[in-house]
Coordinates of C-alpha atoms in Angstrom, one line a residue:
Chain A
X30 CA -14.0 3.7 -20.8
X31 CA -13.5 0.3 -19.7
X32 CA -11.7 0.3 -16.2
X33 CA -11.4 -2.0 -13.2
X34 CA -13.6 -1.6 -10.8
X35 CA -12.6 -1.7 -7.2
X36 CA -16.3 -3.0 -6.0
X37 CA -16.3 -6.3 -4.5
X38 CA -18.7 -8.2 -2.5
X39 CA -17.7 -9.8 0.4
X40 CA -14.4 -9.3 1.9
X41 CA -12.9 -12.5 3.3
X42 CA -9.3 -12.7 5.6
X43 CA -6.8 -15.4 4.9
X44 CA -4.3 -16.4 7.1
X45 CA -0.7 -18.4 5.6
X46 CA 0.9 -20.6 7.7
X47 CA 4.2 -22.9 8.0
X48 CA 7.8 -23.3 8.9
X49 CA 10.5 -20.7 8.3
X50 CA 11.0 -20.9 4.3
X51 CA 8.5 -23.1 3.4
X52 CA 7.4 -20.5 0.7
X53 CA 4.3 -18.8 2.1
X54 CA 5.6 -15.1 0.7
X55 CA 5.8 -17.1 -2.7
X56 CA 3.1 -19.1 -2.6
X57 CA 0.9 -15.4 -1.3
X58 CA 3.2 -12.9 -4.6
X59 CA 2.5 -16.3 -7.0
X60 CA -1.8 -15.1 -6.2
X61 CA -1.4 -11.8 -5.8
X62 CA 0.7 -10.4 -8.8
X63 CA 2.0 -13.3 -10.7
X64 CA 5.0 -13.0 -9.3
X65 CA 7.9 -15.5 -8.1
X66 CA 11.3 -14.2 -6.6
X67 CA 14.3 -16.8 -5.9
X68 CA 15.0 -14.9 -2.8
X69 CA 12.4 -12.9 -1.4
X70 CA 13.3 -11.5 1.7
X71 CA 12.1 -13.0 4.7
X72 CA 9.7 -11.7 6.3
X73 CA 9.0 -9.8 9.2
X74 CA 5.9 -10.3 11.4
X75 CA 3.0 -10.3 9.6
X76 CA 2.8 -8.9 5.8
X77 CA -0.6 -8.0 4.0
X78 CA -1.9 -8.5 -0.1
X79 CA -5.0 -8.6 -1.7
X80 CA -6.7 -10.0 -4.6
X81 CA -9.8 -10.6 -5.7
X82 CA -11.9 -13.5 -7.5
X83 CA -14.8 -14.0 -8.6
X84 CA -17.1 -16.6 -6.7
X85 CA -20.8 -17.7 -9.0
X86 CA -21.3 -13.7 -10.5
X87 CA -19.8 -12.7 -6.4
X88 CA -16.8 -10.6 -6.4
X89 CA -14.3 -12.0 -3.2
X90 CA -11.8 -9.3 -2.0
X91 CA -9.2 -12.0 -0.4
X92 CA -6.7 -10.6 2.2
X93 CA -4.6 -12.4 3.2
X94 CA -2.2 -12.2 5.4
X95 CA 1.3 -13.6 5.7
X96 CA 3.1 -14.7 8.5
X97 CA 6.9 -15.2 10.0
X98 CA 7.9 -18.3 10.4
X99 CA 9.9 -18.5 12.7
X100 CA 9.2 -20.1 15.8
X101 CA 9.4 -17.0 18.4
X102 CA 6.9 -14.9 16.0
X103 CA 3.5 -16.9 16.8
X104 CA 3.4 -14.4 20.1
X105 CA 2.7 -12.0 17.5
X106 CA 1.8 -13.5 14.2
X107 CA -1.3 -15.7 16.4
X108 CA -3.0 -12.1 17.3
X109 CA -3.7 -12.4 13.6
X110 CA -5.5 -15.5 13.1
X111 CA -8.4 -14.1 15.0
X112 CA -11.1 -13.4 12.3
X113 CA -9.3 -15.2 10.3
X114 CA -12.0 -17.2 8.1
X115 CA -9.6 -19.5 6.4
X116 CA -5.8 -20.4 7.3
X117 CA -3.7 -22.8 4.7
X118 CA -0.8 -24.4 6.3
X119 CA 2.0 -24.7 4.0
X120 CA 5.1 -27.5 4.2
X121 CA 7.6 -28.0 1.8
X122 CA 7.5 -31.4 0.2
X123 CA 11.4 -31.5 -0.2
X124 CA 11.2 -31.0 4.0
X125 CA 10.6 -33.8 6.3
X126 CA 10.9 -31.7 9.4
X127 CA 8.4 -28.5 7.4
X128 CA 5.5 -31.4 7.4
X129 CA 6.4 -33.1 11.0
X130 CA 5.7 -29.0 12.0
X131 CA 2.6 -29.9 10.2
X132 CA 0.0 -30.4 13.7
X133 CA 1.7 -27.4 16.4
X134 CA 0.5 -25.1 13.4
X135 CA -3.0 -26.9 13.2
X136 CA -3.3 -26.8 17.0
X137 CA -1.7 -23.3 17.1
X138 CA -4.9 -22.2 14.4
X139 CA -7.4 -24.4 16.4
X140 CA -6.8 -22.6 20.2
X141 CA -6.3 -18.8 18.7
X142 CA -8.9 -19.0 16.3
X143 CA -12.3 -19.2 15.5
X144 CA -13.7 -22.8 15.1
X145 CA -15.5 -22.7 12.1
X146 CA -12.3 -21.7 10.2
X147 CA -11.7 -23.5 6.4
X148 CA -8.4 -25.2 7.2
X149 CA -6.2 -26.5 4.0
X150 CA -3.1 -28.2 4.0
X151 CA -0.8 -26.9 1.3
X152 CA 2.2 -29.1 0.3
X153 CA 4.5 -26.5 -1.4
X154 CA 7.1 -27.1 -3.6
X155 CA 6.4 -29.7 -5.5
X156 CA 8.2 -28.8 -8.3
X157 CA 11.0 -31.0 -6.4
X158 CA 10.6 -33.9 -7.3
X159 CA 13.1 -35.2 -7.0
X160 CA 13.7 -34.0 -3.3
X161 CA 10.9 -35.0 -3.0
X162 CA 11.0 -36.6 0.8
X163 CA 6.7 -36.1 1.8
X164 CA 4.8 -38.5 -0.3
X165 CA 1.2 -36.5 -1.7
X166 CA -0.1 -39.3 0.3
X167 CA 0.8 -38.7 3.7
X168 CA -0.2 -34.7 2.9
X169 CA -3.4 -36.1 2.0
X170 CA -4.0 -38.8 5.1
X171 CA -3.4 -36.7 7.5
X172 CA -5.4 -33.8 6.2
X173 CA -8.1 -36.3 5.8
X174 CA -7.4 -37.5 9.5
X175 CA -7.7 -34.0 10.9
X176 CA -10.7 -33.0 8.4
X177 CA -8.6 -30.6 6.0
X178 CA -8.5 -29.9 2.1
X179 CA -5.6 -30.9 0.9
X180 CA -3.7 -29.4 -2.1
X181 CA 0.0 -29.3 -3.3
X182 CA 0.7 -26.7 -5.0
X183 CA 4.5 -25.0 -6.8
X184 CA 4.6 -21.3 -6.3
X185 CA 7.8 -21.2 -8.7
X186 CA 5.6 -22.8 -11.7
X187 CA 2.3 -21.5 -11.0
X188 CA 0.3 -24.5 -10.3
X189 CA -2.4 -25.4 -8.3
X190 CA -1.7 -21.9 -6.8
X191 CA -5.0 -19.8 -8.3
X192 CA -6.4 -23.4 -7.8
X193 CA -5.7 -23.7 -4.3
X194 CA -6.8 -19.8 -3.4
X195 CA -9.6 -20.4 -5.1
X196 CA -11.3 -22.9 -3.6
X197 CA -10.6 -22.0 -0.3
X198 CA -12.4 -18.5 -0.7
X199 CA -14.9 -20.8 -2.1
X200 CA -15.2 -23.0 0.0
X201 CA -15.7 -20.1 2.6
X202 CA -18.3 -18.5 0.7
X203 CA -20.6 -21.7 0.6
X204 CA -19.8 -22.1 4.3
X205 CA -20.6 -17.8 4.7
X206 CA -23.4 -18.4 2.6
X207 CA -25.1 -21.2 4.1
X208 CA -24.0 -20.1 8.0
X209 CA -24.6 -16.6 7.3
X210 CA -23.1 -14.7 10.2
X211 CA -24.7 -11.8 11.6
X212 CA -23.7 -8.6 13.1
X213 CA -21.4 -9.5 15.9
X214 CA -18.5 -6.5 14.2
X215 CA -16.3 -7.7 17.1
X216 CA -15.6 -11.3 16.7
X217 CA -16.1 -10.7 12.2
X218 CA -15.2 -7.3 11.6
X219 CA -14.4 -8.7 7.9
X220 CA -17.9 -10.5 6.5
X221 CA -19.5 -7.6 6.5
X222 CA -21.4 -7.1 2.8
X223 CA -19.2 -3.5 1.3
X224 CA -21.6 -2.1 -1.4
X225 CA -19.2 -1.0 -4.6
X226 CA -16.7 0.6 -2.3
X227 CA -14.7 2.6 -5.1
X228 CA -11.3 4.2 -4.6
X229 CA -11.8 6.2 -7.6
X230 CA -12.4 8.9 -5.8
X231 CA -11.0 10.4 -3.0
X232 CA -13.1 13.0 -1.6
X233 CA -16.5 10.4 -1.5
X234 CA -14.9 8.0 -0.6
X235 CA -14.5 9.8 2.8
X236 CA -17.9 10.8 2.7
X237 CA -18.6 7.9 3.3
X238 CA -16.3 7.2 6.4
X239 CA -18.7 4.3 7.4
X240 CA -19.3 1.9 5.0
X241 CA -15.5 0.9 4.4
X242 CA -14.5 -1.7 6.5
X243 CA -11.1 -2.4 6.1
Chain B
X16 CA -19.4 -4.2 -11.8
X17 CA -15.7 -6.5 -11.3
X18 CA -13.9 -7.1 -14.6
X19 CA -11.0 -8.7 -14.2
X20 CA -8.0 -8.6 -15.7
X21 CA -7.8 -11.3 -18.0
X22 CA -3.7 -12.3 -18.3
X23 CA -3.2 -15.7 -20.2
X24 CA -5.1 -18.7 -18.4
X25 CA -3.2 -18.4 -14.8
X26 CA -4.2 -14.6 -14.1
X27 CA -8.1 -15.4 -14.9
X28 CA -9.9 -14.4 -12.8
X29 CA -7.8 -12.4 -10.2
X30 CA -7.3 -9.2 -10.0
X31 CA -4.2 -7.2 -9.1
X32 CA -4.4 -4.8 -6.6
X33 CA -1.4 -3.0 -7.6
X34 CA -2.7 -2.5 -10.9
X35 CA -5.6 -1.1 -9.4
X36 CA -4.2 0.9 -7.3
X37 CA -1.7 2.8 -10.4
X38 CA -4.7 3.0 -13.1
X39 CA -7.1 3.8 -10.5
X40 CA -5.3 6.8 -8.7
X41 CA -4.6 10.8 -9.5
X42 CA -2.0 11.4 -10.7
X43 CA 0.4 12.7 -7.4
X44 CA -0.5 9.1 -5.8
X45 CA -0.1 7.0 -8.4
X46 CA 3.3 8.2 -9.1
X47 CA 4.5 7.7 -5.8
X48 CA 3.1 3.8 -4.9
X49 CA 4.3 3.7 -8.8
X50 CA 7.9 4.7 -7.3
X51 CA 7.8 2.4 -3.7
X52 CA 10.9 -0.1 -5.2
X53 CA 14.3 -0.2 -7.2
X54 CA 17.6 0.3 -5.3
X55 CA 19.4 3.7 -7.0
X56 CA 22.0 2.8 -9.6
X57 CA 24.6 5.2 -8.3
X58 CA 24.4 5.5 -4.5
X59 CA 24.4 1.1 -5.0
X60 CA 28.1 1.4 -6.6
X61 CA 29.2 4.0 -4.4
X62 CA 28.8 1.9 -2.0
X63 CA 29.7 -1.4 -3.6
X64 CA 33.5 0.4 -4.3
X65 CA 33.1 1.7 -0.5
X66 CA 32.3 -2.1 0.0
X67 CA 35.4 -3.4 -2.1
X68 CA 38.0 -1.0 -0.2
X69 CA 37.5 -1.8 3.3
X70 CA 37.7 -5.3 2.4
X71 CA 41.2 -4.2 0.5
X72 CA 42.2 -2.3 3.5
X73 CA 41.0 -5.0 6.1
X74 CA 43.4 -7.9 4.0
X75 CA 46.9 -5.8 3.9
X76 CA 46.3 -5.5 7.5
X77 CA 45.9 -9.4 7.8
X78 CA 43.5 -10.2 10.1
X79 CA 40.8 -9.5 8.6
X80 CA 40.6 -6.3 11.5
X81 CA 40.0 -2.3 10.9
X82 CA 40.2 0.0 13.8
X83 CA 38.2 2.4 12.5
X84 CA 40.1 5.3 14.1
X85 CA 42.6 5.1 12.0
X86 CA 40.8 4.5 8.3
X87 CA 39.0 8.0 9.4
X88 CA 42.7 8.6 10.2
X89 CA 43.7 8.0 6.5
X90 CA 41.3 9.4 4.8
X91 CA 41.2 12.4 6.3
X92 CA 45.0 12.5 5.4
X93 CA 43.3 11.8 2.0
X94 CA 41.4 14.9 1.8
X95 CA 42.7 18.4 1.4
X96 CA 43.3 20.1 4.4
X97 CA 39.9 22.8 3.6
X98 CA 39.3 24.4 7.8
X99 CA 37.6 27.4 5.7
X100 CA 35.0 24.8 4.6
X101 CA 34.5 24.5 8.7
X102 CA 30.6 25.2 9.4
X103 CA 31.7 28.4 11.5
X104 CA 28.7 29.0 14.0
X105 CA 27.9 32.3 12.2
X106 CA 28.0 31.5 8.5
X107 CA 26.5 27.8 9.9
X108 CA 22.5 27.9 8.6
X109 CA 23.9 29.7 4.8
X110 CA 26.9 26.8 5.0
X111 CA 24.4 24.2 6.0
X112 CA 22.0 25.3 2.5
X113 CA 24.9 26.1 0.2
X114 CA 25.3 22.6 1.3
X115 CA 22.1 21.4 0.6
X116 CA 21.7 22.8 -2.9
X117 CA 24.8 20.7 -4.1
X118 CA 24.4 17.7 -6.7
X119 CA 25.7 14.1 -4.7
X120 CA 29.3 14.2 -5.9
X121 CA 30.7 17.8 -5.3
X122 CA 28.9 17.5 -1.7
X123 CA 30.3 14.7 -0.9
X124 CA 33.2 16.0 -1.6
X125 CA 32.7 19.1 0.8
X126 CA 31.0 17.4 3.9
X127 CA 33.9 14.8 3.5
X128 CA 36.1 17.8 4.1
X129 CA 33.9 19.1 6.9
X130 CA 33.8 15.6 8.5
X131 CA 37.9 15.9 9.0
X132 CA 38.0 18.8 10.3
X133 CA 38.8 18.3 14.5
X134 CA 36.1 21.3 15.1
X135 CA 33.1 19.7 13.7
X136 CA 34.6 16.1 14.2
X137 CA 34.6 17.0 18.3
X138 CA 31.6 18.9 19.0
X139 CA 29.2 17.2 19.0
X140 CA 26.5 19.8 17.8
X141 CA 28.4 20.1 14.4
X142 CA 28.6 16.3 14.3
X143 CA 24.5 15.9 14.9
X144 CA 24.7 19.0 11.9
X145 CA 27.0 17.0 9.3
X146 CA 24.3 13.7 10.9
X147 CA 21.5 15.1 9.5
X148 CA 22.6 16.4 6.4
X149 CA 24.2 12.4 5.7
X150 CA 27.6 10.8 5.7
X151 CA 29.9 10.2 3.1
X152 CA 30.1 7.1 1.6
X153 CA 32.9 6.6 2.1
X154 CA 33.4 7.1 6.3
X155 CA 29.9 6.0 6.9
X156 CA 31.0 3.1 8.5
X157 CA 33.6 4.7 10.9
X158 CA 31.2 7.4 11.6
X159 CA 28.4 5.3 12.9
X160 CA 31.0 3.0 14.9
X161 CA 31.7 6.6 16.9
X162 CA 27.9 7.3 16.9
X163 CA 27.9 4.0 18.8
X164 CA 30.4 3.7 20.6
X165 CA 30.9 0.9 23.2
X166 CA 29.0 0.7 25.1
X167 CA 29.1 -3.7 25.4
X168 CA 33.0 -2.2 26.2
X169 CA 33.7 -5.6 23.9
X170 CA 37.3 -6.2 22.9
X171 CA 38.7 -8.3 20.0
X172 CA 40.0 -11.2 21.9
X173 CA 36.6 -11.6 22.9
X174 CA 35.2 -11.8 19.7
X175 CA 38.9 -14.0 18.2
X176 CA 37.4 -16.7 20.8
X177 CA 33.5 -16.1 19.4
X178 CA 34.6 -16.7 15.8
X179 CA 36.4 -19.6 16.7
X180 CA 33.8 -21.3 18.1
X181 CA 32.1 -20.3 15.0
X182 CA 34.0 -21.7 13.1
X183 CA 34.7 -25.1 15.8
X184 CA 31.1 -25.2 15.1
X185 CA 30.6 -25.9 11.6
X186 CA 33.3 -27.9 11.7
X187 CA 31.9 -30.4 14.3
X188 CA 28.4 -30.5 12.3
X189 CA 29.7 -30.9 9.3
X190 CA 31.4 -33.8 11.1
X191 CA 28.2 -35.2 12.6
X192 CA 25.7 -34.0 10.5
X193 CA 23.5 -37.1 11.9
X194 CA 24.9 -38.3 15.4
X195 CA 23.6 -37.2 18.2
X196 CA 23.7 -33.7 20.0
X197 CA 23.0 -32.0 23.3
X198 CA 20.7 -29.7 24.0
X199 CA 23.0 -27.2 23.8
X200 CA 24.4 -27.4 20.5
X201 CA 20.6 -28.3 19.1
X202 CA 19.5 -24.9 20.2
X203 CA 22.6 -23.0 18.5
X204 CA 21.3 -24.9 15.5
X205 CA 18.7 -24.3 15.7
X206 CA 19.7 -20.4 15.2
X207 CA 22.2 -22.0 12.7
X208 CA 19.4 -23.4 10.5
X209 CA 17.7 -19.5 10.7
X210 CA 20.4 -18.3 10.7
X211 CA 22.0 -19.8 7.2
X212 CA 17.9 -20.2 5.9
X213 CA 18.2 -16.2 6.3
X214 CA 21.2 -14.8 4.8
X215 CA 20.4 -15.9 1.1
X216 CA 17.0 -13.7 1.8
X217 CA 19.1 -10.5 3.2
X218 CA 18.5 -7.5 0.6
X219 CA 18.2 -9.8 -2.2
X220 CA 18.3 -7.1 -4.9
X221 CA 21.5 -6.0 -3.5
X222 CA 23.7 -9.1 -5.8
X223 CA 26.9 -7.3 -4.7
X224 CA 26.2 -8.8 -1.0
X225 CA 25.6 -12.3 -2.1
X226 CA 28.4 -12.2 -5.0
X227 CA 30.8 -14.7 -4.3
X228 CA 35.0 -12.9 -4.2
X229 CA 33.8 -9.9 -1.2
X230 CA 32.5 -12.9 0.7
X231 CA 30.1 -11.0 2.6
X232 CA 27.5 -13.2 2.5
X233 CA 29.6 -15.6 5.0
X234 CA 30.6 -12.3 7.2
X235 CA 27.0 -11.7 8.0
X236 CA 26.4 -15.5 8.8
X237 CA 29.3 -15.4 11.1
X238 CA 28.1 -12.0 12.4
X239 CA 24.9 -13.2 13.1
X240 CA 26.1 -16.7 15.5
X241 CA 28.7 -14.8 16.9
X242 CA 26.0 -13.3 17.9
X243 CA 23.9 -16.3 18.8
X244 CA 27.0 -17.4 20.8
X245 CA 27.4 -13.6 22.7
X246 CA 23.9 -13.3 23.4
X247 CA 22.1 -17.2 23.8
X248 CA 19.0 -15.9 25.6
X249 CA 18.3 -13.6 22.8
X250 CA 19.7 -15.6 19.4
X251 CA 18.7 -15.3 16.0
X252 CA 15.7 -13.3 15.8
X253 CA 13.9 -12.8 11.0
X254 CA 14.7 -8.7 11.2
X255 CA 18.7 -9.1 12.4
X256 CA 19.7 -10.5 9.3
X257 CA 19.1 -7.1 7.6
X258 CA 20.9 -4.8 10.3
X259 CA 24.1 -6.6 10.2
X260 CA 24.3 -6.7 6.7
X261 CA 23.8 -3.3 6.5
X262 CA 26.6 -2.8 8.9
X263 CA 28.6 -5.5 7.3
X264 CA 28.3 -3.4 4.3
X265 CA 30.0 -0.1 6.0
X266 CA 32.6 -1.9 8.5
X267 CA 34.9 -4.7 9.1
X268 CA 33.7 -8.1 10.3
X269 CA 35.3 -7.2 13.8
X270 CA 33.5 -3.4 14.2
X271 CA 30.3 -4.7 12.7
X272 CA 29.9 -7.4 14.8
X273 CA 30.5 -4.5 17.8
X274 CA 28.1 -2.1 16.8
X275 CA 25.4 -4.6 16.2
X276 CA 25.7 -5.7 19.8
X277 CA 25.4 -2.2 20.6
X278 CA 22.8 -1.3 19.0
X279 CA 20.6 -4.3 20.1
X280 CA 21.7 -4.0 23.7
X281 CA 20.8 -0.2 24.0
X282 CA 17.8 0.6 22.3
X283 CA 13.9 -1.4 21.8
X284 CA 14.9 -3.9 19.7
X285 CA 16.6 -6.1 22.5
X286 CA 12.6 -6.7 23.6
X287 CA 11.7 -7.2 19.6
X288 CA 13.7 -9.2 19.7
X289 CA 12.8 -11.8 22.0
X290 CA 9.6 -10.7 21.6
X291 CA 9.0 -9.1 25.0
X292 CA 4.8 -8.5 24.3
X293 CA 4.0 -6.8 27.0
X294 CA 6.7 -4.9 26.1
X295 CA 6.5 -4.3 22.4
X296 CA 2.8 -3.2 23.8
X297 CA 3.5 -0.6 25.3
X298 CA 5.4 0.8 22.2
X299 CA 3.0 0.4 19.6
X300 CA 0.7 2.6 22.2
X301 CA 3.7 4.7 22.4
X302 CA 3.5 4.9 19.3
X303 CA 0.2 5.8 18.5
X304 CA -0.2 8.7 20.7
X305 CA 2.9 10.1 19.4
X306 CA 0.5 10.0 15.9
X307 CA -1.9 11.2 17.4
X308 CA 0.5 14.1 19.1
X309 CA 2.2 14.7 15.9
X310 CA -0.1 14.1 13.4
X311 CA -4.2 13.6 14.1
X312 CA -5.5 13.4 10.6
X313 CA -3.1 9.9 9.6
X314 CA -3.7 8.8 13.3
X315 CA -7.5 9.0 13.0
X316 CA -7.1 8.2 8.8
X317 CA -5.7 5.0 10.7
X318 CA -7.3 4.5 13.2
X319 CA -10.3 4.5 10.9
X320 CA -8.4 2.1 8.6
X321 CA -7.8 -0.4 10.7
X322 CA -3.7 0.4 9.7
X323 CA -3.1 -0.5 13.7
X324 CA 0.0 0.1 14.6
X325 CA 1.6 -3.9 14.4
X326 CA 1.1 -4.0 11.0
X327 CA 4.6 -1.7 10.3
X328 CA 6.1 -0.2 13.7
X329 CA 6.9 -4.0 14.0
X330 CA 9.2 -4.4 10.9
X331 CA 10.2 -0.8 10.7
X332 CA 11.9 -1.6 14.6
X333 CA 13.4 -4.8 13.7
X334 CA 14.8 -3.9 10.9
X335 CA 15.5 -0.6 11.9
X336 CA 13.6 0.5 8.8
X337 CA 16.0 -1.1 6.2
X338 CA 13.0 -3.7 4.9
X339 CA 11.1 -0.8 4.2
X340 CA 13.0 2.7 2.6
X341 CA 15.4 2.6 -0.2
X342 CA 19.0 1.5 0.8
X343 CA 20.6 5.2 -0.1
X344 CA 17.5 6.8 2.2
X345 CA 17.7 4.1 5.5
X346 CA 21.6 5.3 5.2
X347 CA 20.5 8.8 5.5
X348 CA 18.1 7.9 8.6
X349 CA 21.0 5.4 10.3
X350 CA 23.0 8.5 10.4
X351 CA 20.2 10.3 12.4
X352 CA 19.3 6.8 13.7
X353 CA 22.7 5.3 15.3
X354 CA 23.2 8.8 18.3
X355 CA 19.8 8.9 18.6
X356 CA 18.4 5.3 19.8
X357 CA 15.3 5.0 20.8
X358 CA 14.3 8.6 20.5
X359 CA 15.7 8.7 16.7
X360 CA 13.8 5.0 16.5
X361 CA 10.4 6.8 17.0
X362 CA 11.0 9.9 15.5
X363 CA 12.3 8.4 12.7
X364 CA 8.6 6.3 12.4
X365 CA 7.3 9.8 12.5
X366 CA 8.8 11.8 9.9
X367 CA 8.2 9.1 7.4
X368 CA 4.3 8.3 7.7
X369 CA 4.6 13.3 8.3
X370 CA 6.6 13.2 4.9
X371 CA 3.8 11.4 3.2
X372 CA 0.3 12.1 5.2
X373 CA -1.6 13.6 2.7
X374 CA -0.8 11.0 0.4
X375 CA -2.5 8.2 3.5
X376 CA -5.3 10.3 3.7
X377 CA -6.7 10.2 0.4
X378 CA -5.5 6.1 0.5
X379 CA -7.3 3.1 1.8
X380 CA -6.1 0.1 4.2
X381 CA -4.7 -1.7 1.6
X382 CA -2.5 1.1 0.2
X383 CA -1.5 3.2 3.5
X384 CA 0.1 -0.6 4.6
X385 CA 1.0 -0.9 0.6
X386 CA 3.1 2.4 0.9
X387 CA 4.4 1.8 5.1
X388 CA 5.7 -1.4 4.1
X389 CA 7.4 -0.5 0.8
X390 CA 8.5 3.4 1.6
X391 CA 8.7 5.7 -1.5
X392 CA 11.6 6.2 -2.9
X393 CA 12.4 10.4 -3.9
X394 CA 15.4 11.8 -6.2
X395 CA 15.9 13.9 -3.0
X396 CA 16.2 12.2 0.2
X397 CA 17.2 15.1 1.2
X398 CA 13.0 16.5 2.5
X399 CA 12.3 13.1 4.0
X400 CA 14.7 13.8 6.3
X401 CA 13.5 17.0 7.2
X402 CA 10.3 15.7 8.4
X403 CA 11.8 13.7 10.8
X404 CA 13.6 16.6 12.2
X405 CA 10.7 18.1 12.0
X406 CA 8.9 16.1 14.8
X407 CA 9.7 17.3 18.1
X408 CA 10.3 14.3 20.6
X409 CA 12.8 14.4 23.4
X410 CA 14.3 11.9 25.6
X411 CA 12.6 13.0 27.9
X412 CA 9.3 13.2 26.0
X413 CA 9.6 10.1 25.1
X414 CA 10.5 8.2 28.6
X415 CA 7.2 10.1 30.0
X416 CA 5.3 9.1 26.2
X417 CA 7.0 5.3 27.4
X418 CA 5.8 5.1 31.7
X419 CA 2.2 7.0 31.1
X420 CA 1.8 3.9 28.1
X421 CA 3.0 1.7 30.5
X422 CA 0.7 2.1 33.2
X423 CA -2.5 2.4 31.2
X424 CA -1.7 -0.4 30.4
X425 CA -1.5 -1.8 33.4
X426 CA -4.3 -0.5 34.4
X427 CA -5.9 -1.9 31.7
X428 CA -6.8 0.8 29.8
X429 CA -7.9 0.9 25.8
X430 CA -5.0 1.3 23.8
X431 CA -5.1 4.9 22.6

């Protein structure tokens, strides 16, 4: 019987940050469920979703943390930056102010995370061509000045969404492979190589408690 | 090995969590996880008609203000005077189980009549009993108002002034949308911007909240703006819109504002909204410690799978469960919560977990968080309420745990 297997080789934690309303939650559901809600609900605190992709025959499980964009939530959300291998900073190409906040988000990430975090700048809502306030080359220039990856996406029409996540996960994979992280579990609890953990058999899962790194 | 689901070019290589969950789970877990969303159409319809009724009577009264006790009174008079249906001490238990066995329509009718008897409404013990049985939709707004009272002594005059200022600010904003703004105004504008952004993102699946003819969306925005003016030090925080919407759906604008301001002021909500992290941490630990005592299996399972309380409790508290539980269940939970304040919040959190404890202990981290973010929908919410009720938590006990957790944190002891 052909069934989907939940086995994966690596587990990488990624955070989504950016101003309120730039489309973080929709980018995430587009990626994990291929869904888009015109009226998605306001995110409170942090939410979480996972997805598995294949990079060079390795199954990589992305654990993606979606954070609330409102300023005052940073007190809570910044705790989630720690241990993350990657971050997407989103802005809305049709709202200049959200692009202007990018620098603040970047600073926030750097202050609260491990140094070698892969950061990607994402100009979302690229479908709103008529309302564009941030030119592609402005985004690109900011990204290259700060050593970030850059992509423009549209969670609405799905363009570049998978590409964005695949790119960042591949880069993390390459980075980690080039420089294997040695077992400081407290600092990076999610890096462990995970043996095929199956969720089919709860009893079995229960018996090998130790192998679960999630 | 991994075999990704091929779903056309877009999905290539991406495996969907929900598919895995549903495909790979044993029957009961699959059923519960697959049953996590959707509004109950019948309940939604009754809420909608209630809202319509509320608006109509508000319109006939002119100033958009309704006295909740008058509403109750009006409703009292409509019902038959059936004292025989009141809960008598001796037969209370038997009658409760009789009511619980009825179908929804019959039950609402009987409960309405029970609310209408003075002896039931005036005895706090009976009131409690009735709240646990679920307040009928038509009485809910009035009962909620009564449960909360008016601890801030808000009068209509103040509300009128606030409403006028909100209208004034809107007009000013329109007039000088490009002009300079003073610091004070710009701070309010930040709140206004967030409110404008979030109101359409509140209960998005509840269409009639957003339909134009009922003006509920405007009322919701106005309530939040009024609050930001009333309590500038709290302002607007994401999560508020859900709670305000629950009140707007059940009450006239003035009562809704009064209820909203009361609940924020009298519970831990305020600490969460202003993000007083030291307190938020205490409350997370309080929850953990209560969970450990009440449902140790789940506590250890969560701990082992890194399902930390801040991953769900923050969301639960800041929206008072309304973003997580199906609307009908949320209303049932609030019937109890608004009576008990903080005790209600912690008790409900434990009750919700307790109710599906056996499922949790068979789930991994993803699945646990999935269930904690989107609570399953049950045809009969009585059992969930019974689980909440089975959690024993008194005001005194909560106070003890809070002060223990506070001093533990001060001493720098590790989280439970």
